Short mmCIF file of C-alpha atoms and ligand atoms in Angstrom, two decimals:
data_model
loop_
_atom_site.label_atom_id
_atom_site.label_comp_id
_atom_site.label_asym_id
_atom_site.label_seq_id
_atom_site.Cartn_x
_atom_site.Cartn_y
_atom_site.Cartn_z
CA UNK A 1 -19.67 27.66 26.37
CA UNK A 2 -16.48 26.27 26.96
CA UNK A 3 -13.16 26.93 24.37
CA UNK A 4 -11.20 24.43 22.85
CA UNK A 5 -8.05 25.33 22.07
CA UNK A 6 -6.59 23.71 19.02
CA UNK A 7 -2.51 23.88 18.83
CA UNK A 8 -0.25 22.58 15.93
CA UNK A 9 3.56 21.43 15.67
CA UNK A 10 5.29 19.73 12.77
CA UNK A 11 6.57 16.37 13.15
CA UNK A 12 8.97 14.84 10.32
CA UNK A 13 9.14 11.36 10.25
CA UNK A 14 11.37 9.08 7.96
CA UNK A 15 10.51 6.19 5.56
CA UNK A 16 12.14 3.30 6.21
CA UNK A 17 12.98 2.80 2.71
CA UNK A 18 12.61 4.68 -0.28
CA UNK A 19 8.73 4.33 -0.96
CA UNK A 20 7.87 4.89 -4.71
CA UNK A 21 4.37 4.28 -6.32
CA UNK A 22 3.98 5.23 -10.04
CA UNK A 23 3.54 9.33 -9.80
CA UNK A 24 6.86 9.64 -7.38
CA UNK A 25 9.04 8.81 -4.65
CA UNK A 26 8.72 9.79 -0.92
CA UNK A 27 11.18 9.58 1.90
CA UNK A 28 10.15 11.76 4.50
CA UNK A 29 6.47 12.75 5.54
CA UNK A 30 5.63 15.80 7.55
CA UNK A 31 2.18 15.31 9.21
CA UNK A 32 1.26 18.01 11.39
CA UNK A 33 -0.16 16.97 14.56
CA UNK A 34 -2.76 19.08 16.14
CA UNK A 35 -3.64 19.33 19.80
CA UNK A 36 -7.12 19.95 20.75
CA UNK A 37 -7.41 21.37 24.55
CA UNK A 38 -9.96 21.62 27.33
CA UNK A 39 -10.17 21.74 30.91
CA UNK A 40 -7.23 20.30 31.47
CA UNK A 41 -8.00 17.53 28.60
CA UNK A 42 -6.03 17.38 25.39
CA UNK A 43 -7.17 15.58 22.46
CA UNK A 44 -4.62 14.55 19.53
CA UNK A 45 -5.71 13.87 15.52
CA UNK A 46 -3.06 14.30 12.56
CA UNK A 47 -3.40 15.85 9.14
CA UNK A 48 -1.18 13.55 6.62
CA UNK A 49 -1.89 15.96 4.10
CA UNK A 50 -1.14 15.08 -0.19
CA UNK A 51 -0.05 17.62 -2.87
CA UNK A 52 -2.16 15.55 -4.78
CA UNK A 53 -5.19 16.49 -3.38
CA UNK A 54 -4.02 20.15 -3.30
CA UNK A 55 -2.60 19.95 0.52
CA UNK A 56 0.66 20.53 2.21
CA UNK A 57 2.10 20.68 5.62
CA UNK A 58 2.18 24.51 4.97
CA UNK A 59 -1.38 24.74 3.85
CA UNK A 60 -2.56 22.72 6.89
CA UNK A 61 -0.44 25.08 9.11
CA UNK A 62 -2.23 28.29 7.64
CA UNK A 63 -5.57 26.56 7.68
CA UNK A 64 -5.41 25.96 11.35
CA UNK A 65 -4.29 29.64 12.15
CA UNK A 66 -7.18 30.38 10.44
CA UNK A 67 -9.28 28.59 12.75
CA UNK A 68 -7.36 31.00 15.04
CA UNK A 69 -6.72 30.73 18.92
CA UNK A 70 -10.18 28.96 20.44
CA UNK A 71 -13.31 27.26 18.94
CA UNK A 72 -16.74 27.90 21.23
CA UNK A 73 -18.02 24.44 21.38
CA UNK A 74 -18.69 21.31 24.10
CA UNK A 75 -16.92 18.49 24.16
CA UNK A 76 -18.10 15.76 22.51
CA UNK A 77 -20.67 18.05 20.32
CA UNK A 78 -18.79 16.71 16.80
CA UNK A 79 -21.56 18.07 15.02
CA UNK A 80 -21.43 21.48 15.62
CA UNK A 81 -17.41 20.93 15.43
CA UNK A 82 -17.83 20.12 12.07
CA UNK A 83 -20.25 22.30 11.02
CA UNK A 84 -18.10 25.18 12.33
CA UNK A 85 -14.73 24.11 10.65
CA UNK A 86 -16.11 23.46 7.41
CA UNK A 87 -17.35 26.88 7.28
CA UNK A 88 -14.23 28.32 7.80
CA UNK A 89 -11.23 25.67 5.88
CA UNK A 90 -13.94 23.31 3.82
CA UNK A 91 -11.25 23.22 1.32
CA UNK A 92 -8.46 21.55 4.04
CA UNK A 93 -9.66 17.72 4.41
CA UNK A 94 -6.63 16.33 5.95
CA UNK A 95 -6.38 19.86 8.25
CA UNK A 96 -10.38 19.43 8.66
CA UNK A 97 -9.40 15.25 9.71
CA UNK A 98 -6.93 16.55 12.09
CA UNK A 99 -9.21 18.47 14.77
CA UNK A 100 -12.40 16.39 14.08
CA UNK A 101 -9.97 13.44 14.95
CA UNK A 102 -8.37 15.42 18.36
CA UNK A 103 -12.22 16.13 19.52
CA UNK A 104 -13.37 12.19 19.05
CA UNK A 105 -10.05 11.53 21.04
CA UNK A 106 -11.17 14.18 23.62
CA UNK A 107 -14.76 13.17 24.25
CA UNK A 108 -13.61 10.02 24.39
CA UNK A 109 -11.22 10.81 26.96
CA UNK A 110 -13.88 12.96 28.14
CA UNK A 111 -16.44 10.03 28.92
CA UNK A 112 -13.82 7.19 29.41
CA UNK A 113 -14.90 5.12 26.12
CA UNK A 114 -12.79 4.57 23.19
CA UNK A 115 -13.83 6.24 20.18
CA UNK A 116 -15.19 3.03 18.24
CA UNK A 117 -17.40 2.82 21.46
CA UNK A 118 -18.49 6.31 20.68
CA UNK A 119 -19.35 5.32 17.11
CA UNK A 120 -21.29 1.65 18.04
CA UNK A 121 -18.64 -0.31 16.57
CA UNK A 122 -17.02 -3.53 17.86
CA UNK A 123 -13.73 -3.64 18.09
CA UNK A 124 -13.33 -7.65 17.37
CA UNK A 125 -14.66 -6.72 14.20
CA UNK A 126 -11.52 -5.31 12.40
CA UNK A 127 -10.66 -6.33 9.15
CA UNK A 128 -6.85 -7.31 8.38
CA UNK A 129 -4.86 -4.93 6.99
CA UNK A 130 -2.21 -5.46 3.84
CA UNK A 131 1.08 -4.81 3.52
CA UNK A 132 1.95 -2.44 0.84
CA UNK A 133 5.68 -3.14 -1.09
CA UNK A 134 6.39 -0.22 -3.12
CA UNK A 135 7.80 -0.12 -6.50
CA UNK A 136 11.78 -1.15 -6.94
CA UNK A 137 13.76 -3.79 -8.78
CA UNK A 138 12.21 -7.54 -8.76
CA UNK A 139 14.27 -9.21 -6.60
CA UNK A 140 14.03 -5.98 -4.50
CA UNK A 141 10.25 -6.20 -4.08
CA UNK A 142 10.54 -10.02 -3.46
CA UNK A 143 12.76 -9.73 -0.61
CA UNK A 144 10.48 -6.71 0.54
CA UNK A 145 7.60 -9.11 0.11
CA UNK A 146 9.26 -12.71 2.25
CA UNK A 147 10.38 -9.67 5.19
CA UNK A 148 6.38 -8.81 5.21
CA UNK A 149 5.69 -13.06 5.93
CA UNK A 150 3.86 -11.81 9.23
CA UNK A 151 1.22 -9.84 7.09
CA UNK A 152 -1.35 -12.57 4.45
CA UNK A 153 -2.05 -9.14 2.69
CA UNK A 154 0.20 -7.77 0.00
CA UNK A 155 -0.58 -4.46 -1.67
CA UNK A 156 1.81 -4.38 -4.54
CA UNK A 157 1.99 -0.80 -6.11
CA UNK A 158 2.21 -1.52 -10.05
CA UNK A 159 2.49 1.04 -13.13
CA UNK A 160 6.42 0.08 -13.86
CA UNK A 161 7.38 -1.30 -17.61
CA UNK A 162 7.82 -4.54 -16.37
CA UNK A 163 5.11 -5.25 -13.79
CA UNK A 164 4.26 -8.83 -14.85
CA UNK A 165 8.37 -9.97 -13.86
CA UNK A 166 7.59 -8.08 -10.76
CA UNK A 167 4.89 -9.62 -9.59
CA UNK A 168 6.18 -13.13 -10.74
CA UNK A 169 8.98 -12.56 -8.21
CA UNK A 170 7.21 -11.73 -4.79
CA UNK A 171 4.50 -14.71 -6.08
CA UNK A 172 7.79 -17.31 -5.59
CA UNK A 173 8.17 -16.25 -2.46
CA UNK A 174 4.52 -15.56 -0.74
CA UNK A 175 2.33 -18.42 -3.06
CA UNK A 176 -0.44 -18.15 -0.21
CA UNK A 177 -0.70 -14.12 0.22
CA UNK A 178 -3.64 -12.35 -0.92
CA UNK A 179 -2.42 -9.79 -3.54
CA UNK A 180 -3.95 -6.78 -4.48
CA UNK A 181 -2.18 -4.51 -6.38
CA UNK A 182 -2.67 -0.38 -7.16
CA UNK A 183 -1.49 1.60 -10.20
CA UNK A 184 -2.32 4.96 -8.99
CA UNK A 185 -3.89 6.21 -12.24
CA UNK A 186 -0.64 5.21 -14.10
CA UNK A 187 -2.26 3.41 -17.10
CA UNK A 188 -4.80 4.41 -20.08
CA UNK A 189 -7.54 2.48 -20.43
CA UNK A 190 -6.64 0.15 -23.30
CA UNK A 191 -3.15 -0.26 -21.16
CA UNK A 192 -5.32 -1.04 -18.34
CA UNK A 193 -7.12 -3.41 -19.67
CA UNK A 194 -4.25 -5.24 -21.54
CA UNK A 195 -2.07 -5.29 -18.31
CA UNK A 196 -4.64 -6.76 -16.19
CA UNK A 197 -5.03 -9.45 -18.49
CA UNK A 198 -1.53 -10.48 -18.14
CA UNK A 199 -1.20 -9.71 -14.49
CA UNK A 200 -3.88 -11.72 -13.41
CA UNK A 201 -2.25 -15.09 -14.08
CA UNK A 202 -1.24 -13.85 -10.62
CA UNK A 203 -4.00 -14.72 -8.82
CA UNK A 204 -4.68 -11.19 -7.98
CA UNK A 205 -7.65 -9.88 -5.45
CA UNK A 206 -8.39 -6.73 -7.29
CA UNK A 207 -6.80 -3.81 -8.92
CA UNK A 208 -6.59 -0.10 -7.54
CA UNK A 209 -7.35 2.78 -9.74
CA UNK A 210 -5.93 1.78 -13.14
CA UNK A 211 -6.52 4.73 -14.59
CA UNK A 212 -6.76 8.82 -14.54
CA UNK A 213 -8.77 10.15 -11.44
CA UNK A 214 -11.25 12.15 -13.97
CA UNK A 215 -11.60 9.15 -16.29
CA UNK A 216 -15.07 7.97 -14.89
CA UNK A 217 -15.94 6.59 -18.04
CA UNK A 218 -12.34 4.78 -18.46
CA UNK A 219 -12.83 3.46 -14.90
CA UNK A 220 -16.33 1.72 -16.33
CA UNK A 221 -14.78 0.80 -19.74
CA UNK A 222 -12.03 -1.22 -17.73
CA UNK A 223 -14.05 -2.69 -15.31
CA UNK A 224 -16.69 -4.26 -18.25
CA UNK A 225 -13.51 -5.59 -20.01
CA UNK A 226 -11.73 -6.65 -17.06
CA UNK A 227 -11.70 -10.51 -15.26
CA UNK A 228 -10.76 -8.44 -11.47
CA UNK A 229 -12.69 -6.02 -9.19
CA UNK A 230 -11.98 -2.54 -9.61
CA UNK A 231 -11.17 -0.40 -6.91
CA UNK A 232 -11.32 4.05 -7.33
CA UNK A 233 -9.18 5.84 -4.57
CA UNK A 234 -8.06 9.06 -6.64
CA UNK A 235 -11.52 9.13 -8.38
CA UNK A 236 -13.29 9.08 -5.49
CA UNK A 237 -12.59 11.84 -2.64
CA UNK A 238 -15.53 12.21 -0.81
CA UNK A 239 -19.00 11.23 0.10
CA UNK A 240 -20.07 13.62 -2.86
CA UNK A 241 -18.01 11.50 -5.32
CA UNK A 242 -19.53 8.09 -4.76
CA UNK A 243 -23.07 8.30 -6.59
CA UNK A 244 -21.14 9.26 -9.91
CA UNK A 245 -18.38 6.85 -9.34
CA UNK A 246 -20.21 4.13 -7.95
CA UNK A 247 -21.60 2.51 -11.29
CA UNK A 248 -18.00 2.35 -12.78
CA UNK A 249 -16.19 0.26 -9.84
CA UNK A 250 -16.81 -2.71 -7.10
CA UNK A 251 -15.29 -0.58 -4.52
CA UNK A 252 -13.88 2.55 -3.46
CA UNK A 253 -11.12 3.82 -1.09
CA UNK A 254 -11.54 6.28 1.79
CA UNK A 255 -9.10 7.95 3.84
CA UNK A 256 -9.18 10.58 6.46
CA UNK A 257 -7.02 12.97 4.87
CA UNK A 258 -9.22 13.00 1.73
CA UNK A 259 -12.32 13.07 3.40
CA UNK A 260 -12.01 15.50 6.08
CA UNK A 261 -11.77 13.04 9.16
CA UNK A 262 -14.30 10.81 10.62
CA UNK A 263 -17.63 12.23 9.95
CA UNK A 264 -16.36 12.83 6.27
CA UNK A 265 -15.05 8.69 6.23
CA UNK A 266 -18.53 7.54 7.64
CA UNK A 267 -20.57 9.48 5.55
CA UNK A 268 -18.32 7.70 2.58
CA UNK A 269 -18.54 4.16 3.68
CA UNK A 270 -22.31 4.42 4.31
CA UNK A 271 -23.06 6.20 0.63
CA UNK A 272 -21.16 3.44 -0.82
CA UNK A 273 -22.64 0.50 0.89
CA UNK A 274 -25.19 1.88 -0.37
CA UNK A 275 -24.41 1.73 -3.35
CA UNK A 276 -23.98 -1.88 -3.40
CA UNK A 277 -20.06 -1.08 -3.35
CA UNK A 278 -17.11 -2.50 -0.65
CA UNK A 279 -15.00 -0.59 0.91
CA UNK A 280 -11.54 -0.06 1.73
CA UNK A 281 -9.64 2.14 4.27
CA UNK A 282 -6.17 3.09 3.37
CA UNK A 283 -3.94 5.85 4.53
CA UNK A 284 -1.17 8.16 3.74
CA UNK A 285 1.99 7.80 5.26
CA UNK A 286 1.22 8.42 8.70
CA UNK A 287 2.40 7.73 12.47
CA UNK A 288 0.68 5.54 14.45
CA UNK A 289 -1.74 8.89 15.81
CA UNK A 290 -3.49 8.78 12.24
CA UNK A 291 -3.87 5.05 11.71
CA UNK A 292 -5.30 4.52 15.11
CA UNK A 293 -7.80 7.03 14.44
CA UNK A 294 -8.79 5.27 10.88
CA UNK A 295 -8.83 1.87 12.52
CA UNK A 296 -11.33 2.89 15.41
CA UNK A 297 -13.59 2.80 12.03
CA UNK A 298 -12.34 0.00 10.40
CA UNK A 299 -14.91 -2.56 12.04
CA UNK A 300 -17.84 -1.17 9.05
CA UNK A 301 -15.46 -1.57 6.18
CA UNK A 302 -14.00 -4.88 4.02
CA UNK A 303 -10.86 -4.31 3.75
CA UNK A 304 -8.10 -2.24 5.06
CA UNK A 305 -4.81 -1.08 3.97
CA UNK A 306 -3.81 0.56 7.50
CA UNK A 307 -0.17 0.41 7.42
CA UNK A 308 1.79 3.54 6.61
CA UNK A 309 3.29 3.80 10.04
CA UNK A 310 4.46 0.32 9.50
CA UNK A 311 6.88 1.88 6.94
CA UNK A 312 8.48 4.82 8.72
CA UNK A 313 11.07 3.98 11.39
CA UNK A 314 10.63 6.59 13.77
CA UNK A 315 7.00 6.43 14.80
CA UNK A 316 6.56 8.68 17.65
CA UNK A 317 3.60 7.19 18.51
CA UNK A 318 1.34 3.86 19.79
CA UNK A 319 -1.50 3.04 18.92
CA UNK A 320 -3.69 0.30 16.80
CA UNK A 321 -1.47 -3.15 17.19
CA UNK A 322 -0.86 -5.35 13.71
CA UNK A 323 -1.31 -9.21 14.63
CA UNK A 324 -0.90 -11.48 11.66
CA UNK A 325 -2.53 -8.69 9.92
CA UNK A 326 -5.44 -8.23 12.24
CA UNK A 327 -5.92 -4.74 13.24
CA UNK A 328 -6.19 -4.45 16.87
CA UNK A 329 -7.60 -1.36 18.31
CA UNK A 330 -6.28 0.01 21.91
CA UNK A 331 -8.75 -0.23 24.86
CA UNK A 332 -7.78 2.58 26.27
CA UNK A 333 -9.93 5.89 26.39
CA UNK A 334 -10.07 8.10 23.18
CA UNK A 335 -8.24 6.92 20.24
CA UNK A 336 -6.00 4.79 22.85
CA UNK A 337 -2.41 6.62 21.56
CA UNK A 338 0.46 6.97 23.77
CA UNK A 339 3.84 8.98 22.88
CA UNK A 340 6.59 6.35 22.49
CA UNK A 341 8.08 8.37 25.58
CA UNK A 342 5.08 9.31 27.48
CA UNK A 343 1.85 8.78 29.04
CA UNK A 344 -0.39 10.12 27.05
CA UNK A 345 0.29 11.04 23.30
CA UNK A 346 1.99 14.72 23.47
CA UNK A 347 2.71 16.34 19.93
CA UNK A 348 6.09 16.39 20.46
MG1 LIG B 425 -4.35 3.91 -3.72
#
């Protein structure tokens, strides 16, 4: 049976700006990008992992030396992939996203097909992603917000003391966009509720975990007493999550890195479809390498919020194109990723 050999490096990349959501502010992100080889074949996937979630560059770094030097497996045999590394780091999602991601990028490459080929899915069938304007001073966001024309999406992040004059601001200056808007668990419930009220004279789409990730029954409590949908992304982590969460939201949020890669993120959009619940795909921050990956996906899902290499300015990487918001996957073989200055993506 042949060996693939899975390699690692660190690659920093830079915020363009300051981006700061209601927990914190981040300026640099250091995804690790793993390098799955073959046969002379390589296969690329990044872990964007989140100290939220219990996951650092570090921990991703020590959970792929634990996968140590070679897995026995075929290409293109994802199941028994998965089966092997969630024996070994179950506990390392974004790590686990990383190599599942590199071996759909190597079979691909393997078979010539891109990888939403691999999956059944059709590529015209991407959703448009929104732009996300992170928290600052009003006039700050607004001119954040009229730079972002291109994109009909908005994702404003909320959770500030003043998030109606906020949102008032970038409203004067995109009156057509599609807002949606995420507090990342900054509010109680009763706060919830009483700020929704007041932002949705906004015309808002609907409103991203409001409140503590282990407040299930705060989640339902808000979403009875509240005129817009309710979205869980911190509540809801994995496929495991989504029968408990379900009957408390409209939707839920998946991404790689808290899922454990594209198994983990199909397993999650299925469970809650069927559920009766949409679906979004969002992101860390991540190069173009780990939104390409989620995008090859994006065809089964509602909505998208794809666009954390959109904020970094030194992307080493490219991958899924951005058209007026329309996500448009690569034809190429694999995920489709090329190194800015290279062929074929390289890890460095
Ligand atoms: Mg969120």
């Amino acid at each position: 049976m042949p060996s693939l050999r899975p390699t690692a490096i660190v690659h920093e990349v830079h915020l363009r700006e300051p981006f700061r959501i209601s927990r914190g502010t981040q300026t640099v992100a250091r995804p690790v990008i793993v390098e799955l080889r073959v046969d002379g074949l390589a296969g690329y996937g990044e872990a964007d992992p989140s100290s939220f979630y219990g996951e650092t560059t570090e921990s991703v770094l020590a959970a792929l030396h634990h996968l140590g030097p070679s897995i026995e497996c075929d290409i293109g045999d994802i199941q028994t992939l998965q089966e092997t590394i969630e024996r070994s780091i179950r506990l390392n999602p974004a790590a686990r996203s990383a190599v599942l991601c590199a071996a759909y990028d190597l079979a691909g490459k393997a078979l010539g097909v891109p990888v939403y080929r691999l999956v059944g899915l059709n590529p015209e069938r991407t959703p448009h992603t929104s732009f996300t304007i992170g928290i600052a001073e009003p006039d700050e966001m607004a001119r954040k917000a009229q730079a972002a024309a291109s994109y009909p999406i908005l994702k404003v992040k909320v959770g500030t003391d003043d998030d109606a004059r906020r949102l008032k601001a970038i409203r004067e200056v995109r009156p057509d966009a599609i807002i949606r808007v995420d507090a990342n668990a900054a509010w109680n419930p009763r706060e919830a509720i009483r700020n929704i009220e007041q932002l949705s004279q906004f015309d808002l789409q609907f409103v991203e975990q409001p409140v503590a990730a282990h407040d299930v029954d705060g989640l339902a409590w808000v979403r009875q007493h509240s005129s817009l949908p309710i979205f869980a992304d911190e509540s809801c982590v994995t496929a495991f999550d989504v029968p408990r969460i379900a009957p408390a939201v409209d939707g839920i949020v998946v991404k790689l890195a808290k899922c454990g890669g594209i198994p983990g993120a199909l397993d999650q959009i299925n469970a809650a479809h069927l559920f009766g619940k949409e679906v979004m795909l969002g992101c860390m921050i991540e190069t173009s390498l780990g939104i390409t990956a989620a995008a090859h996906i994006s065809p089964l899902v509602e909505y998208a919020d794809l666009d954390g290499h959109l904020l970094i300015r030194d992307d080493p990487f490219l991958g899924v194109g951005v058209e007026q918001g329309k996500l448009i996957l690569p034809r190429g073989a694999g995920l489709g990723v090329r190194g800015v200055h290279s062929e074929t993506a390289q890890g460095a």
